[in-house]
Amino acid sequence: MSKDRKAGMKLSRDKNTAMVIDSILMSVRSLVGNPVRAFLTVLGIMIGVAAVIALVALGNGAKSTVADSLQTLGSNLLIVYSGEPRGSSLVRRNTTNITPVLSQEDLDSTRQLSGGLISMAAPESSASVQLKVNNLNMAATAIGTDVYYPEVRNFFPVYGRFFDQEEYASRSLVAVIGIEVYRQLFPSGEDPLGQKVRINGIGFEIVGIMQEKGNSSQDSSILIPMSAFQRSISGEADYAIINIQAANSEVMRDAQLWVESVLLQNHGIASMDFADFYIANQLDILATAQGVTGTFTVLLAGIAAISLLVGGIGIMNIMLVSVTERTREIGVRMALGARPGDVLLQFLIESIILSIAGGIAGVLIGLLASWLAVHVGNMAAVPDYFSVLLAFGFSLATGLFFGGYPAWRASRLDPIEALRYE
Amino acid sequence: MIELSNIRKFYQMGPDTIHALDDVSLRIDEGDFVSIIGPSGSGKSTLMNLIGCLDTPSSGTYVLDGMPVEKLSRNQLAEVRNRSIGFVFQTFNLLPRLSALENVEVPLVYAGVDRRHRRALAQQMLEKVGLSDRGRHLPNELSGGQRQRVAIARALAGRPAVLLADEPTGALDTRTGEEIMALFAELHKEGTTIVLVTHDPVLADKAPRIIRLKDGRIVGVEDFTLGHQVSGSTARVAAASLSAATAQKELVS
């Protein structure tokens, strides 16, 4: 009889595989059958995953923006500032009221440094001035420098020319204006070349317009020969700043040390601890800035991870409700031969399917948000595909972890009690 | 097929021990149609749970389909239920989100039958209960009688040793109930072993053999197949149960 009863029953090769496939189909069906609830269940996971992806993208964007903007300052740049170090900023917000301590001798000895460490150097001093063309006025920063400045600071004229060595040597009253200065003083777009601009009342002939840099300190400046600056505006013989371009990025550290030692010697100071100048190094600042934005990215990712955690708790909550609601179903399945492990597997698969669905939706939303940030919000956002993978994997793990307890509860139900449950 | 010997089952309820079943022995052979009748609290639910391997006895032995099952683990009990027991419940207990056909397939899923065979077997079972054209319907699209037929098809799908029916007509009107009982009679004629648990004497009388339960003991056995005589081993048990004067607490079933 027993044999006869079992005749005609072919067993699947792998019972568990069949069970898993069945459970997946069942879960998908219950998801589709109750879309509002499924949506609300996975909302947390979805937001979490989307947040991780979008925020990491924004963090990456900020990082590359900082790197780009530092790169526009010039390459392999060392800047010697007069005075005490202030923060880690390469470009000091206000360099107009520094007491200049860097002498012509400092500049010359810097330029004479041997060993191929330095390719170029340019002095720089600045002052707040009033500009006037015809009857238009504006406040601006006058920068005195020499002919190497465009090369060192990667800042060139787009129209006309920079002043030349001869004009420098003869203290000519010539000026190259920043793009913002041009826009304000020549609002009708006329050709400024050959026209006179008055700097604190002294007339300078405009010979060029500088390119747009996107930062107000450079775009609102007017560049004149250092010789003319010293005589007509500041009256100071010393420079506030010496801009130095190292030969390449490998020797920047060495170049900085050499410049330090030469300037210390010139100034008769024993060590940098007592120095009346300091040197900012572009690489160091880049590293610091990227470190800051890196911390920012980690912070954002941390916040996003917390929202994933909350999403996981949401899944657990709904799965516990689901287990309670379906107590009778569990009892029936157990009566029909489901082992505790089968019940566990079914509920685990359900929560994993939920979290995968939430994860996929979250990835799409996160990528969409990054795309919108770039194309609509005009922000820098660079999606990191590792973070996409990470967020998706994390959502899966969340489903497994937070689905685990409800599934375990389901599997421990007593079939008799479960069948009696109303 | 089913052999219970000196089965006891007690529950601890606070300081009191409740004897739900007290020294019950009974034997059901292959092809039998037996009804177990008793009032509420007689222990018939407990007995049904034990026979159905949903529960294990406190003491005594139970041999089902040639295998001692009284000491099995939860997993092993699940496998025994899957292989040897076909449950039919009062409230049908169909899974609401599954179609009729898929409901019938459920025990086959847990038996590990592959998809194609499962579907074919389930369809065959639906034909057997006269619902071959209702396979795609969800339970809430079926009448009570049809739902119970689907449940019976599901119980039969795994070709179990015994069909265990708990008040199978309790949720049906009289006429539909009679149809279901006629189906049971037919299945019995084909050789299916059936155990029917009920409190309704009219229903119990449809079975050739009736076991009467009261206060956790067997108080009488009627066997119409043997001309109203009481069979050997169970008679002694029945007599013992009858003579024992014990104050027992009733278990609310």
XYZ file of C-alpha atoms in Angstrom, chain A residues 26-307:
282
model
C 4.549 33.912 -3.855
C 6.335 36.985 -2.499
C 6.289 38.769 -5.822
C 2.593 38.019 -6.089
C 1.810 39.346 -2.633
C 3.904 42.421 -3.431
C 1.986 43.065 -6.626
C -1.284 42.185 -4.921
C -0.823 44.861 -2.281
C 1.258 47.576 -3.929
C 0.446 50.396 -1.495
C 1.537 48.387 1.483
C 4.608 47.086 -0.304
C 5.497 50.648 -1.252
C 5.131 51.896 2.308
C 7.130 48.950 3.603
C 10.063 49.596 1.324
C 9.835 53.386 1.511
C 12.457 53.535 4.247
C 14.878 51.302 2.375
C 14.203 53.201 -0.816
C 14.932 56.583 0.757
C 17.981 55.179 2.509
C 19.515 53.733 -0.646
C 18.634 56.802 -2.706
C 20.119 59.043 -0.018
C 23.371 57.091 0.117
C 23.798 57.272 -3.642
C 22.770 60.902 -4.088
C 24.700 62.200 -1.088
C 27.865 60.314 -1.965
C 27.517 61.675 -5.504
C 27.216 65.218 -4.145
C 30.167 64.630 -1.842
C 32.261 63.397 -4.763
C 31.110 66.366 -6.791
C 32.200 68.767 -4.059
C 35.555 67.002 -3.908
C 36.257 67.343 -7.600
C 34.998 70.939 -7.594
C 37.486 71.808 -4.884
C 40.252 70.045 -6.795
C 39.294 71.844 -10.008
C 39.114 75.246 -8.417
C 42.481 74.769 -6.745
C 43.894 73.709 -10.080
C 42.772 76.982 -11.673
C 45.031 78.906 -9.307
C 48.042 77.634 -11.149
C 50.011 74.457 -11.065
C 52.656 73.452 -8.538
C 52.072 76.711 -6.763
C 53.829 77.880 -3.611
C 52.740 81.174 -2.132
C 54.922 83.041 0.312
C 52.798 85.328 2.483
C 53.985 88.089 4.738
C 52.825 87.766 8.315
C 51.589 84.940 10.516
C 49.931 81.841 9.073
C 46.156 82.121 8.975
C 44.215 78.913 8.453
C 44.947 76.661 5.546
C 43.556 78.766 2.759
C 45.729 79.145 -0.297
C 44.089 82.374 -1.338
C 43.767 84.812 1.488
C 40.449 86.553 1.443
C 41.973 89.865 2.234
C 45.588 90.444 1.329
C 45.283 94.192 1.061
C 46.210 95.055 4.631
C 49.186 92.799 5.199
C 52.331 94.595 6.191
C 54.694 93.570 3.399
C 57.978 92.036 4.568
C 59.193 90.314 1.411
C 61.958 92.262 -0.251
C 63.387 92.448 -3.750
C 66.317 90.514 -2.322
C 63.946 87.713 -1.259
C 62.505 87.572 -4.754
C 65.920 87.557 -6.396
C 67.339 84.838 -4.158
C 64.230 82.765 -4.733
C 64.695 83.076 -8.486
C 68.326 82.107 -8.177
C 67.587 78.871 -6.345
C 69.566 76.116 -7.935
C 68.785 72.477 -8.527
C 65.878 72.949 -10.927
C 63.398 73.312 -8.091
C 61.692 76.474 -9.211
C 60.643 77.496 -12.673
C 59.266 80.964 -12.011
C 58.368 83.494 -9.330
C 56.252 86.663 -9.310
C 55.814 89.256 -6.559
C 52.391 90.506 -5.619
C 51.034 93.340 -3.495
C 47.518 94.593 -3.415
C 45.441 97.476 -2.177
C 41.796 98.466 -2.128
C 41.313 101.246 -4.621
C 38.632 103.328 -6.288
C 38.399 103.035 -10.078
C 36.877 105.619 -12.332
C 36.237 105.636 -16.062
C 34.480 108.733 -17.386
C 31.747 109.100 -14.768
C 31.523 105.450 -13.625
C 33.030 104.401 -10.281
C 33.761 101.092 -8.638
C 35.729 99.678 -5.722
C 38.353 97.132 -6.738
C 41.625 95.554 -5.738
C 44.714 96.856 -7.454
C 47.389 94.203 -7.754
C 50.970 95.127 -8.414
C 53.053 92.365 -9.938
C 55.464 91.610 -12.744
C 55.339 89.936 -16.136
C 55.619 86.393 -14.746
C 52.357 86.654 -12.878
C 50.033 85.240 -15.640
C 52.200 82.145 -16.041
C 52.635 81.485 -12.323
C 48.973 82.005 -11.396
C 47.576 80.474 -14.587
C 45.668 83.732 -15.174
C 45.896 85.200 -18.666
C 44.430 88.078 -20.689
C 41.553 87.138 -22.989
C 41.638 90.429 -24.823
C 44.534 92.770 -25.462
C 47.706 91.824 -23.652
C 49.514 91.789 -20.346
C 52.008 94.572 -19.666
C 55.512 93.769 -20.859
C 58.998 93.909 -19.399
C 59.750 97.291 -20.888
C 56.603 98.838 -19.379
C 57.538 97.219 -16.066
C 61.035 98.606 -16.145
C 59.855 102.090 -17.086
C 57.106 102.144 -14.426
C 54.525 102.761 -17.140
C 50.999 103.590 -16.040
C 49.342 100.680 -17.808
C 46.675 98.321 -16.460
C 45.050 94.980 -17.278
C 41.506 94.858 -15.921
C 39.555 91.921 -14.534
C 36.452 90.838 -16.427
C 34.145 92.163 -13.689
C 35.850 95.527 -13.777
C 35.300 95.664 -17.522
C 31.608 94.780 -17.145
C 31.009 97.478 -14.573
C 33.042 100.269 -16.077
C 32.157 99.548 -19.709
C 28.513 98.495 -19.445
C 27.785 99.218 -23.089
C 30.502 96.792 -24.180
C 32.802 99.307 -25.855
C 36.450 98.555 -26.559
C 38.477 99.536 -23.463
C 41.899 99.265 -25.055
C 43.713 102.575 -25.048
C 41.177 104.121 -22.686
C 42.142 105.657 -19.359
C 41.092 104.256 -16.015
C 41.744 106.320 -12.926
C 43.095 104.394 -9.954
C 42.686 106.609 -6.887
C 42.771 109.483 -9.289
C 45.862 108.483 -11.248
C 45.274 107.688 -14.896
C 46.354 104.281 -16.293
C 46.029 103.126 -19.872
C 44.114 99.878 -20.293
C 46.041 97.334 -22.364
C 44.043 94.156 -21.772
C 41.203 92.261 -20.103
C 41.928 89.185 -17.956
C 40.074 85.911 -18.387
C 37.126 85.040 -16.157
C 38.141 82.936 -13.134
C 34.816 82.657 -11.381
C 36.074 84.135 -8.122
C 35.441 87.742 -7.283
C 38.895 88.489 -5.891
C 40.532 87.886 -9.268
C 37.714 88.993 -11.545
C 37.331 92.321 -9.709
C 41.009 93.177 -9.719
C 43.109 95.480 -11.818
C 46.682 94.426 -12.542
C 49.455 96.968 -12.876
C 53.267 96.800 -12.925
C 54.691 96.391 -9.404
C 57.011 99.334 -10.066
C 54.062 101.610 -10.754
C 52.109 100.139 -7.838
C 54.920 100.895 -5.406
C 55.364 104.421 -6.576
C 51.765 105.498 -7.212
C 49.652 103.485 -4.774
C 51.386 101.810 -1.828
C 54.664 103.623 -1.406
C 56.045 100.408 0.086
C 59.264 98.897 -1.224
C 58.473 95.362 0.019
C 56.069 92.789 -1.405
C 53.147 91.218 0.418
C 53.363 87.975 -1.505
C 55.755 86.027 -3.679
C 54.085 83.507 -5.976
C 56.388 80.641 -6.872
C 55.908 77.901 -9.392
C 57.857 74.752 -8.544
C 59.441 72.851 -11.427
C 57.074 69.929 -10.932
C 54.812 68.414 -8.313
C 57.479 65.988 -7.009
C 59.860 68.754 -5.924
C 57.230 70.998 -4.296
C 58.118 69.907 -0.783
C 61.855 70.381 -1.463
C 61.255 73.730 -3.120
C 59.228 74.879 -0.134
C 62.026 73.879 2.274
C 64.630 75.645 0.152
C 62.608 78.841 -0.086
C 62.006 78.714 3.653
C 65.674 78.401 4.460
C 66.721 81.121 2.017
C 64.107 83.590 3.286
C 64.903 82.774 6.938
C 68.508 83.530 6.180
C 67.635 86.787 4.409
C 65.467 87.861 7.339
C 67.988 86.705 9.936
C 65.479 84.418 11.662
C 66.465 81.096 13.265
C 63.428 78.945 12.483
C 59.973 78.982 10.922
C 58.519 79.177 14.443
C 59.580 82.824 14.594
C 59.241 83.660 10.922
C 57.499 86.839 9.719
C 56.269 84.970 6.635
C 54.755 81.615 5.813
C 54.427 79.425 2.764
C 51.252 77.804 1.519
C 51.748 74.708 -0.603
C 49.126 73.871 -3.200
C 49.446 70.105 -2.742
C 49.018 70.344 1.034
C 45.988 72.536 0.631
C 44.513 70.213 -1.977
C 45.002 67.304 0.397
C 43.455 69.245 3.284
C 40.510 70.360 1.191
C 39.930 66.864 -0.127
C 40.269 65.561 3.394
C 37.549 67.975 4.491
C 35.247 67.025 1.635
C 36.125 63.370 2.274
C 34.970 63.760 5.866
C 31.884 65.463 4.532
C 31.217 62.474 2.249
C 31.658 60.031 5.120
C 29.288 62.129 7.213
C 26.654 62.134 4.464
C 27.075 58.411 3.958
C 26.707 57.926 7.709
C 23.433 59.843 7.771
C 22.235 57.820 4.805
C 23.251 54.575 6.497
C 21.178 55.551 9.514
C 18.167 56.054 7.270
